[in-house]
């Protein structure tokens, strides 16, 4: 009996480890997909026409695809700032959060590397993107502190959306999550894309910077999003989040069923 129990525990441990590995792998692939498809949609030169509007919509649609593909596997954070919020929100453990961070950085690096491998040189570097396509930078009319404030504030909005989706009161309203996040990213990119690149994501800014050796004001894309994530997730968790009362939820479901029945028989 003891031997059977031991074997069962060993099998469960191995299964759990395999699940964790597949989860982290999915996060890496999803982030690579984000960088590859998202940055490919930002190519602009004399041959390929583009605009800030197209860039914003493209990144939103790519986020939608990534969440639809891998959201059920790993949550498709795609972003260390989102992972930090999930940790603050007690949704994942610290070791798993660190594993996600590594997966996101590696995935972003691979995704942008694939982009450089499949596109011609004039698509990566052009008069419109002299330092490299998809490189986030602060507009010359803004100071570094203004750029930091913009990245901080738009990340606060993004994490507010995340916390709202994760709120227990929204547990039954998850069908359109990929669409919600895709449209949110497009909206924020349309708003701040021309000012700072609307990164909101250290991994998204890190990959083009390391591949192209362009580090000017790069600290903004770490400090702004990570600080915004920490502040927003803590405020939402303790000020706005409410646990769902199971009795109230059952009563509401019963009343809804009753109203439906009354309507059918009316």
PDB file of C-alpha atoms in Angstrom, residues 4-266:
ATOM      1  CA  UNK A   4       1.471   2.344  -4.364  1.00  0.00           C
ATOM      2  CA  UNK A   5       1.024   5.661  -2.561  1.00  0.00           C
ATOM      3  CA  UNK A   6       4.669   6.553  -3.166  1.00  0.00           C
ATOM      4  CA  UNK A   7       4.411   5.805  -6.877  1.00  0.00           C
ATOM      5  CA  UNK A   8       1.218   7.835  -7.129  1.00  0.00           C
ATOM      6  CA  UNK A   9       2.825  10.821  -5.397  1.00  0.00           C
ATOM      7  CA  UNK A  10       5.872  10.551  -7.667  1.00  0.00           C
ATOM      8  CA  UNK A  11       3.650  10.502 -10.763  1.00  0.00           C
ATOM      9  CA  UNK A  12       1.714  13.550  -9.571  1.00  0.00           C
ATOM     10  CA  UNK A  13       4.967  15.401  -8.875  1.00  0.00           C
ATOM     11  CA  UNK A  14       6.285  14.600 -12.352  1.00  0.00           C
ATOM     12  CA  UNK A  15       2.972  15.659 -13.910  1.00  0.00           C
ATOM     13  CA  UNK A  16       3.072  18.955 -12.008  1.00  0.00           C
ATOM     14  CA  UNK A  17       6.647  19.604 -13.123  1.00  0.00           C
ATOM     15  CA  UNK A  18       5.745  18.864 -16.744  1.00  0.00           C
ATOM     16  CA  UNK A  19       2.758  21.205 -16.486  1.00  0.00           C
ATOM     17  CA  UNK A  20       4.996  23.984 -15.153  1.00  0.00           C
ATOM     18  CA  UNK A  21       7.495  23.431 -17.958  1.00  0.00           C
ATOM     19  CA  UNK A  22       4.780  23.534 -20.628  1.00  0.00           C
ATOM     20  CA  UNK A  23       3.322  26.682 -19.040  1.00  0.00           C
ATOM     21  CA  UNK A  24       6.661  28.504 -19.127  1.00  0.00           C
ATOM     22  CA  UNK A  25       7.351  27.288 -22.672  1.00  0.00           C
ATOM     23  CA  UNK A  26       3.961  28.592 -23.793  1.00  0.00           C
ATOM     24  CA  UNK A  27       4.730  31.990 -22.266  1.00  0.00           C
ATOM     25  CA  UNK A  28       8.040  32.110 -24.130  1.00  0.00           C
ATOM     26  CA  UNK A  29       6.432  31.176 -27.465  1.00  0.00           C
ATOM     27  CA  UNK A  30       3.592  33.649 -26.959  1.00  0.00           C
ATOM     28  CA  UNK A  31       6.048  36.493 -26.250  1.00  0.00           C
ATOM     29  CA  UNK A  32       8.128  35.523 -29.284  1.00  0.00           C
ATOM     30  CA  UNK A  33       4.948  35.622 -31.373  1.00  0.00           C
ATOM     31  CA  UNK A  34       4.138  39.064 -29.985  1.00  0.00           C
ATOM     32  CA  UNK A  35       7.534  40.441 -31.012  1.00  0.00           C
ATOM     33  CA  UNK A  36       7.687  38.730 -34.397  1.00  0.00           C
ATOM     34  CA  UNK A  37       4.196  39.591 -35.627  1.00  0.00           C
ATOM     35  CA  UNK A  38       3.895  42.892 -33.787  1.00  0.00           C
ATOM     36  CA  UNK A  39       7.188  44.297 -35.011  1.00  0.00           C
ATOM     37  CA  UNK A  40       6.696  42.962 -38.533  1.00  0.00           C
ATOM     38  CA  UNK A  41       3.592  45.116 -38.686  1.00  0.00           C
ATOM     39  CA  UNK A  42       5.704  48.185 -37.862  1.00  0.00           C
ATOM     40  CA  UNK A  43       7.976  47.939 -40.909  1.00  0.00           C
ATOM     41  CA  UNK A  44       8.034  51.203 -42.842  1.00  0.00           C
ATOM     42  CA  UNK A  45      10.288  52.341 -45.691  1.00  0.00           C
ATOM     43  CA  UNK A  46      10.067  53.470 -49.296  1.00  0.00           C
ATOM     44  CA  UNK A  47       8.576  50.127 -50.321  1.00  0.00           C
ATOM     45  CA  UNK A  48       6.363  49.229 -47.330  1.00  0.00           C
ATOM     46  CA  UNK A  49       3.925  51.964 -46.317  1.00  0.00           C
ATOM     47  CA  UNK A  50       2.758  52.204 -42.723  1.00  0.00           C
ATOM     48  CA  UNK A  51       1.302  54.572 -40.134  1.00  0.00           C
ATOM     49  CA  UNK A  52       0.982  54.925 -36.364  1.00  0.00           C
ATOM     50  CA  UNK A  53      -2.690  53.941 -36.700  1.00  0.00           C
ATOM     51  CA  UNK A  54      -1.776  50.709 -38.460  1.00  0.00           C
ATOM     52  CA  UNK A  55       0.930  49.963 -35.881  1.00  0.00           C
ATOM     53  CA  UNK A  56      -1.533  50.399 -33.024  1.00  0.00           C
ATOM     54  CA  UNK A  57      -4.183  48.167 -34.564  1.00  0.00           C
ATOM     55  CA  UNK A  58      -1.609  45.555 -35.494  1.00  0.00           C
ATOM     56  CA  UNK A  59      -0.233  45.212 -31.966  1.00  0.00           C
ATOM     57  CA  UNK A  60      -3.755  44.989 -30.574  1.00  0.00           C
ATOM     58  CA  UNK A  61      -4.687  42.206 -32.991  1.00  0.00           C
ATOM     59  CA  UNK A  62      -1.440  40.349 -32.260  1.00  0.00           C
ATOM     60  CA  UNK A  63      -2.146  40.482 -28.514  1.00  0.00           C
ATOM     61  CA  UNK A  64      -5.617  39.113 -29.254  1.00  0.00           C
ATOM     62  CA  UNK A  65      -4.078  36.199 -31.194  1.00  0.00           C
ATOM     63  CA  UNK A  66      -1.519  35.431 -28.468  1.00  0.00           C
ATOM     64  CA  UNK A  67      -4.156  35.364 -25.727  1.00  0.00           C
ATOM     65  CA  UNK A  68      -6.513  33.255 -27.823  1.00  0.00           C
ATOM     66  CA  UNK A  69      -3.739  30.739 -28.547  1.00  0.00           C
ATOM     67  CA  UNK A  70      -2.014  30.511 -25.166  1.00  0.00           C
ATOM     68  CA  UNK A  71      -4.285  32.193 -22.613  1.00  0.00           C
ATOM     69  CA  UNK A  72      -5.682  28.828 -21.513  1.00  0.00           C
ATOM     70  CA  UNK A  73      -2.154  27.411 -21.119  1.00  0.00           C
ATOM     71  CA  UNK A  74      -0.189  30.135 -19.361  1.00  0.00           C
ATOM     72  CA  UNK A  75      -2.433  33.188 -19.162  1.00  0.00           C
ATOM     73  CA  UNK A  76      -0.401  34.822 -21.964  1.00  0.00           C
ATOM     74  CA  UNK A  77       1.017  37.619 -19.829  1.00  0.00           C
ATOM     75  CA  UNK A  78       3.524  38.593 -22.568  1.00  0.00           C
ATOM     76  CA  UNK A  79       4.779  41.286 -20.227  1.00  0.00           C
ATOM     77  CA  UNK A  80       6.806  41.374 -16.963  1.00  0.00           C
ATOM     78  CA  UNK A  81       4.553  44.200 -15.745  1.00  0.00           C
ATOM     79  CA  UNK A  82       1.491  41.946 -16.072  1.00  0.00           C
ATOM     80  CA  UNK A  83       3.342  39.099 -14.358  1.00  0.00           C
ATOM     81  CA  UNK A  84       4.244  41.408 -11.477  1.00  0.00           C
ATOM     82  CA  UNK A  85       0.567  42.319 -11.121  1.00  0.00           C
ATOM     83  CA  UNK A  86      -0.475  38.662 -11.051  1.00  0.00           C
ATOM     84  CA  UNK A  87       2.061  38.033  -8.294  1.00  0.00           C
ATOM     85  CA  UNK A  88       0.788  40.987  -6.249  1.00  0.00           C
ATOM     86  CA  UNK A  89      -2.746  39.706  -6.887  1.00  0.00           C
ATOM     87  CA  UNK A  90      -1.727  36.295  -5.412  1.00  0.00           C
ATOM     88  CA  UNK A  91      -2.432  34.484  -8.672  1.00  0.00           C
ATOM     89  CA  UNK A  92       1.028  32.936  -9.117  1.00  0.00           C
ATOM     90  CA  UNK A  93       3.953  32.073  -6.852  1.00  0.00           C
ATOM     91  CA  UNK A  94       7.251  33.964  -6.783  1.00  0.00           C
ATOM     92  CA  UNK A  95       9.250  31.117  -8.438  1.00  0.00           C
ATOM     93  CA  UNK A  96       6.709  30.899 -11.257  1.00  0.00           C
ATOM     94  CA  UNK A  97       6.722  34.695 -11.654  1.00  0.00           C
ATOM     95  CA  UNK A  98      10.522  34.622 -12.017  1.00  0.00           C
ATOM     96  CA  UNK A  99      10.244  31.778 -14.537  1.00  0.00           C
ATOM     97  CA  UNK A 100       7.710  33.826 -16.510  1.00  0.00           C
ATOM     98  CA  UNK A 101      10.076  36.797 -16.483  1.00  0.00           C
ATOM     99  CA  UNK A 102      12.915  34.721 -17.938  1.00  0.00           C
ATOM    100  CA  UNK A 103      10.566  33.184 -20.512  1.00  0.00           C
ATOM    101  CA  UNK A 104       9.338  36.603 -21.604  1.00  0.00           C
ATOM    102  CA  UNK A 105      12.828  38.038 -22.024  1.00  0.00           C
ATOM    103  CA  UNK A 106      14.052  34.985 -23.936  1.00  0.00           C
ATOM    104  CA  UNK A 107      10.894  34.860 -26.035  1.00  0.00           C
ATOM    105  CA  UNK A 108      11.146  38.547 -26.940  1.00  0.00           C
ATOM    106  CA  UNK A 109      14.804  38.078 -27.887  1.00  0.00           C
ATOM    107  CA  UNK A 110      13.967  35.083 -30.098  1.00  0.00           C
ATOM    108  CA  UNK A 111      10.973  36.783 -31.697  1.00  0.00           C
ATOM    109  CA  UNK A 112      12.903  39.878 -32.725  1.00  0.00           C
ATOM    110  CA  UNK A 113      15.820  37.724 -33.858  1.00  0.00           C
ATOM    111  CA  UNK A 114      13.491  35.798 -36.177  1.00  0.00           C
ATOM    112  CA  UNK A 115      12.253  39.118 -37.532  1.00  0.00           C
ATOM    113  CA  UNK A 116      15.805  40.180 -38.405  1.00  0.00           C
ATOM    114  CA  UNK A 117      16.438  36.779 -39.972  1.00  0.00           C
ATOM    115  CA  UNK A 118      13.472  36.838 -42.360  1.00  0.00           C
ATOM    116  CA  UNK A 119      13.333  40.530 -43.323  1.00  0.00           C
ATOM    117  CA  UNK A 120      15.766  42.375 -45.611  1.00  0.00           C
ATOM    118  CA  UNK A 121      18.117  44.946 -44.132  1.00  0.00           C
ATOM    119  CA  UNK A 122      16.205  47.879 -45.626  1.00  0.00           C
ATOM    120  CA  UNK A 123      13.067  46.736 -43.781  1.00  0.00           C
ATOM    121  CA  UNK A 124      14.820  46.787 -40.404  1.00  0.00           C
ATOM    122  CA  UNK A 125      16.772  50.019 -40.979  1.00  0.00           C
ATOM    123  CA  UNK A 126      15.355  52.838 -43.087  1.00  0.00           C
ATOM    124  CA  UNK A 127      15.022  56.610 -43.035  1.00  0.00           C
ATOM    125  CA  UNK A 128      11.899  56.126 -40.916  1.00  0.00           C
ATOM    126  CA  UNK A 129      13.559  53.637 -38.538  1.00  0.00           C
ATOM    127  CA  UNK A 130      17.294  54.466 -38.607  1.00  0.00           C
ATOM    128  CA  UNK A 131      18.034  52.716 -35.288  1.00  0.00           C
ATOM    129  CA  UNK A 132      15.928  49.647 -36.014  1.00  0.00           C
ATOM    130  CA  UNK A 133      12.267  48.829 -36.552  1.00  0.00           C
ATOM    131  CA  UNK A 134      10.003  48.623 -33.499  1.00  0.00           C
ATOM    132  CA  UNK A 135      12.508  50.398 -31.269  1.00  0.00           C
ATOM    133  CA  UNK A 136      10.688  52.365 -28.563  1.00  0.00           C
ATOM    134  CA  UNK A 137      11.940  55.894 -27.979  1.00  0.00           C
ATOM    135  CA  UNK A 138      10.763  59.112 -26.392  1.00  0.00           C
ATOM    136  CA  UNK A 139       9.758  61.822 -28.849  1.00  0.00           C
ATOM    137  CA  UNK A 140      12.309  64.625 -29.110  1.00  0.00           C
ATOM    138  CA  UNK A 141       9.747  67.203 -27.969  1.00  0.00           C
ATOM    139  CA  UNK A 142       9.377  65.442 -24.607  1.00  0.00           C
ATOM    140  CA  UNK A 143      11.745  65.294 -21.652  1.00  0.00           C
ATOM    141  CA  UNK A 144      12.776  61.963 -20.150  1.00  0.00           C
ATOM    142  CA  UNK A 145      10.550  62.593 -17.142  1.00  0.00           C
ATOM    143  CA  UNK A 146       7.553  63.294 -19.337  1.00  0.00           C
ATOM    144  CA  UNK A 147       8.216  60.059 -21.190  1.00  0.00           C
ATOM    145  CA  UNK A 148       8.468  58.221 -17.878  1.00  0.00           C
ATOM    146  CA  UNK A 149       5.172  59.716 -16.702  1.00  0.00           C
ATOM    147  CA  UNK A 150       3.403  58.654 -19.912  1.00  0.00           C
ATOM    148  CA  UNK A 151       4.677  55.072 -19.687  1.00  0.00           C
ATOM    149  CA  UNK A 152       3.742  54.955 -16.007  1.00  0.00           C
ATOM    150  CA  UNK A 153       0.199  56.223 -16.585  1.00  0.00           C
ATOM    151  CA  UNK A 154      -0.682  54.100 -19.612  1.00  0.00           C
ATOM    152  CA  UNK A 155       0.653  51.032 -17.790  1.00  0.00           C
ATOM    153  CA  UNK A 156      -1.597  51.948 -14.865  1.00  0.00           C
ATOM    154  CA  UNK A 157      -4.539  51.830 -17.265  1.00  0.00           C
ATOM    155  CA  UNK A 158      -3.425  48.476 -18.691  1.00  0.00           C
ATOM    156  CA  UNK A 159      -3.030  46.904 -15.249  1.00  0.00           C
ATOM    157  CA  UNK A 160      -6.383  48.347 -14.154  1.00  0.00           C
ATOM    158  CA  UNK A 161      -7.937  46.449 -17.047  1.00  0.00           C
ATOM    159  CA  UNK A 162      -6.098  43.284 -15.979  1.00  0.00           C
ATOM    160  CA  UNK A 163      -7.236  43.621 -12.367  1.00  0.00           C
ATOM    161  CA  UNK A 164     -10.804  44.231 -13.484  1.00  0.00           C
ATOM    162  CA  UNK A 165     -10.760  41.086 -15.611  1.00  0.00           C
ATOM    163  CA  UNK A 166      -9.239  39.092 -12.715  1.00  0.00           C
ATOM    164  CA  UNK A 167     -11.744  40.459 -10.187  1.00  0.00           C
ATOM    165  CA  UNK A 168     -13.810  37.564  -8.760  1.00  0.00           C
ATOM    166  CA  UNK A 169     -16.963  39.480  -9.673  1.00  0.00           C
ATOM    167  CA  UNK A 170     -16.009  39.057 -13.333  1.00  0.00           C
ATOM    168  CA  UNK A 171     -15.368  35.305 -13.077  1.00  0.00           C
ATOM    169  CA  UNK A 172     -18.375  34.517 -15.266  1.00  0.00           C
ATOM    170  CA  UNK A 173     -17.552  37.144 -17.886  1.00  0.00           C
ATOM    171  CA  UNK A 174     -14.396  35.744 -19.513  1.00  0.00           C
ATOM    172  CA  UNK A 175     -15.557  34.840 -23.035  1.00  0.00           C
ATOM    173  CA  UNK A 176     -14.345  38.020 -24.713  1.00  0.00           C
ATOM    174  CA  UNK A 177     -11.071  38.501 -22.804  1.00  0.00           C
ATOM    175  CA  UNK A 178      -8.805  38.316 -25.909  1.00  0.00           C
ATOM    176  CA  UNK A 179     -10.932  40.945 -27.664  1.00  0.00           C
ATOM    177  CA  UNK A 180     -10.935  43.209 -24.595  1.00  0.00           C
ATOM    178  CA  UNK A 181      -7.178  43.138 -24.227  1.00  0.00           C
ATOM    179  CA  UNK A 182      -6.577  43.504 -27.951  1.00  0.00           C
ATOM    180  CA  UNK A 183      -8.766  46.603 -28.167  1.00  0.00           C
ATOM    181  CA  UNK A 184      -7.232  48.009 -24.972  1.00  0.00           C
ATOM    182  CA  UNK A 185      -3.713  47.669 -26.371  1.00  0.00           C
ATOM    183  CA  UNK A 186      -4.795  49.312 -29.632  1.00  0.00           C
ATOM    184  CA  UNK A 187      -6.424  52.188 -27.747  1.00  0.00           C
ATOM    185  CA  UNK A 188      -3.374  52.825 -25.555  1.00  0.00           C
ATOM    186  CA  UNK A 189      -1.058  52.529 -28.553  1.00  0.00           C
ATOM    187  CA  UNK A 190      -3.145  55.026 -30.512  1.00  0.00           C
ATOM    188  CA  UNK A 191      -3.018  57.392 -27.549  1.00  0.00           C
ATOM    189  CA  UNK A 192       0.682  57.289 -26.698  1.00  0.00           C
ATOM    190  CA  UNK A 193       2.356  55.462 -29.569  1.00  0.00           C
ATOM    191  CA  UNK A 194       3.765  58.581 -31.214  1.00  0.00           C
ATOM    192  CA  UNK A 195       5.000  59.938 -27.878  1.00  0.00           C
ATOM    193  CA  UNK A 196       6.874  57.019 -26.310  1.00  0.00           C
ATOM    194  CA  UNK A 197       6.048  54.008 -28.462  1.00  0.00           C
ATOM    195  CA  UNK A 198       3.432  52.988 -25.868  1.00  0.00           C
ATOM    196  CA  UNK A 199       5.535  50.055 -24.743  1.00  0.00           C
ATOM    197  CA  UNK A 200       4.029  49.281 -21.309  1.00  0.00           C
ATOM    198  CA  UNK A 201       6.243  46.204 -21.521  1.00  0.00           C
ATOM    199  CA  UNK A 202       9.956  45.943 -20.604  1.00  0.00           C
ATOM    200  CA  UNK A 203      10.398  42.770 -22.675  1.00  0.00           C
ATOM    201  CA  UNK A 204       8.897  44.436 -25.756  1.00  0.00           C
ATOM    202  CA  UNK A 205      11.406  47.320 -25.452  1.00  0.00           C
ATOM    203  CA  UNK A 206      14.355  45.160 -24.387  1.00  0.00           C
ATOM    204  CA  UNK A 207      14.527  42.920 -27.478  1.00  0.00           C
ATOM    205  CA  UNK A 208      14.889  45.688 -30.125  1.00  0.00           C
ATOM    206  CA  UNK A 209      17.310  47.545 -27.846  1.00  0.00           C
ATOM    207  CA  UNK A 210      19.664  44.597 -27.378  1.00  0.00           C
ATOM    208  CA  UNK A 211      19.539  43.486 -31.020  1.00  0.00           C
ATOM    209  CA  UNK A 212      20.251  47.009 -32.296  1.00  0.00           C
ATOM    210  CA  UNK A 213      22.450  48.272 -29.444  1.00  0.00           C
ATOM    211  CA  UNK A 214      20.188  51.291 -28.876  1.00  0.00           C
ATOM    212  CA  UNK A 215      19.874  52.093 -25.164  1.00  0.00           C
ATOM    213  CA  UNK A 216      18.943  55.782 -25.072  1.00  0.00           C
ATOM    214  CA  UNK A 217      16.309  56.375 -22.366  1.00  0.00           C
ATOM    215  CA  UNK A 218      15.865  52.611 -22.117  1.00  0.00           C
ATOM    216  CA  UNK A 219      15.491  52.835 -18.331  1.00  0.00           C
ATOM    217  CA  UNK A 220      12.137  54.548 -18.854  1.00  0.00           C
ATOM    218  CA  UNK A 221      10.693  51.349 -20.303  1.00  0.00           C
ATOM    219  CA  UNK A 222      11.576  49.449 -17.152  1.00  0.00           C
ATOM    220  CA  UNK A 223      10.872  51.964 -14.418  1.00  0.00           C
ATOM    221  CA  UNK A 224       7.597  53.297 -15.871  1.00  0.00           C
ATOM    222  CA  UNK A 225       5.794  49.995 -16.572  1.00  0.00           C
ATOM    223  CA  UNK A 226       7.046  48.107 -13.510  1.00  0.00           C
ATOM    224  CA  UNK A 227       6.262  50.972 -11.126  1.00  0.00           C
ATOM    225  CA  UNK A 228       2.865  51.502 -12.729  1.00  0.00           C
ATOM    226  CA  UNK A 229       2.115  47.804 -12.399  1.00  0.00           C
ATOM    227  CA  UNK A 230       3.114  47.650  -8.749  1.00  0.00           C
ATOM    228  CA  UNK A 231       1.188  50.764  -7.727  1.00  0.00           C
ATOM    229  CA  UNK A 232      -1.980  49.894  -9.644  1.00  0.00           C
ATOM    230  CA  UNK A 233      -2.180  46.240  -8.622  1.00  0.00           C
ATOM    231  CA  UNK A 234      -1.682  47.080  -4.932  1.00  0.00           C
ATOM    232  CA  UNK A 235      -4.330  49.842  -5.015  1.00  0.00           C
ATOM    233  CA  UNK A 236      -6.853  47.703  -6.894  1.00  0.00           C
ATOM    234  CA  UNK A 237      -6.258  44.660  -4.696  1.00  0.00           C
ATOM    235  CA  UNK A 238      -6.856  46.450  -1.412  1.00  0.00           C
ATOM    236  CA  UNK A 239      -9.267  49.209  -2.442  1.00  0.00           C
ATOM    237  CA  UNK A 240     -11.508  47.740  -5.145  1.00  0.00           C
ATOM    238  CA  UNK A 241     -11.284  43.956  -5.259  1.00  0.00           C
ATOM    239  CA  UNK A 242     -14.132  42.121  -3.543  1.00  0.00           C
ATOM    240  CA  UNK A 243     -14.585  38.395  -3.048  1.00  0.00           C
ATOM    241  CA  UNK A 244     -17.819  36.934  -4.376  1.00  0.00           C
ATOM    242  CA  UNK A 245     -20.280  35.733  -1.745  1.00  0.00           C
ATOM    243  CA  UNK A 246     -21.317  32.254  -2.884  1.00  0.00           C
ATOM    244  CA  UNK A 247     -24.751  32.534  -1.255  1.00  0.00           C
ATOM    245  CA  UNK A 248     -25.433  35.839  -3.019  1.00  0.00           C
ATOM    246  CA  UNK A 249     -24.225  34.427  -6.313  1.00  0.00           C
ATOM    247  CA  UNK A 250     -26.472  31.363  -5.929  1.00  0.00           C
ATOM    248  CA  UNK A 251     -29.420  33.577  -5.044  1.00  0.00           C
ATOM    249  CA  UNK A 252     -28.756  35.807  -8.060  1.00  0.00           C
ATOM    250  CA  UNK A 253     -28.546  32.765 -10.350  1.00  0.00           C
ATOM    251  CA  UNK A 254     -31.794  31.390  -8.928  1.00  0.00           C
ATOM    252  CA  UNK A 255     -33.590  34.713  -9.410  1.00  0.00           C
ATOM    253  CA  UNK A 256     -32.246  34.971 -12.973  1.00  0.00           C
ATOM    254  CA  UNK A 257     -33.514  31.455 -13.743  1.00  0.00           C
ATOM    255  CA  UNK A 258     -36.870  32.309 -12.211  1.00  0.00           C
ATOM    256  CA  UNK A 259     -37.195  35.485 -14.287  1.00  0.00           C
ATOM    257  CA  UNK A 260     -36.299  33.541 -17.424  1.00  0.00           C
ATOM    258  CA  UNK A 261     -38.934  30.901 -16.649  1.00  0.00           C
ATOM    259  CA  UNK A 262     -41.577  33.545 -15.967  1.00  0.00           C
ATOM    260  CA  UNK A 263     -40.766  35.201 -19.285  1.00  0.00           C
ATOM    261  CA  UNK A 264     -41.049  31.912 -21.169  1.00  0.00           C
ATOM    262  CA  UNK A 265     -44.439  31.099 -19.651  1.00  0.00           C
ATOM    263  CA  UNK A 266     -45.799  34.645 -20.012  1.00  0.00           C
TER     264      UNK A 266
END
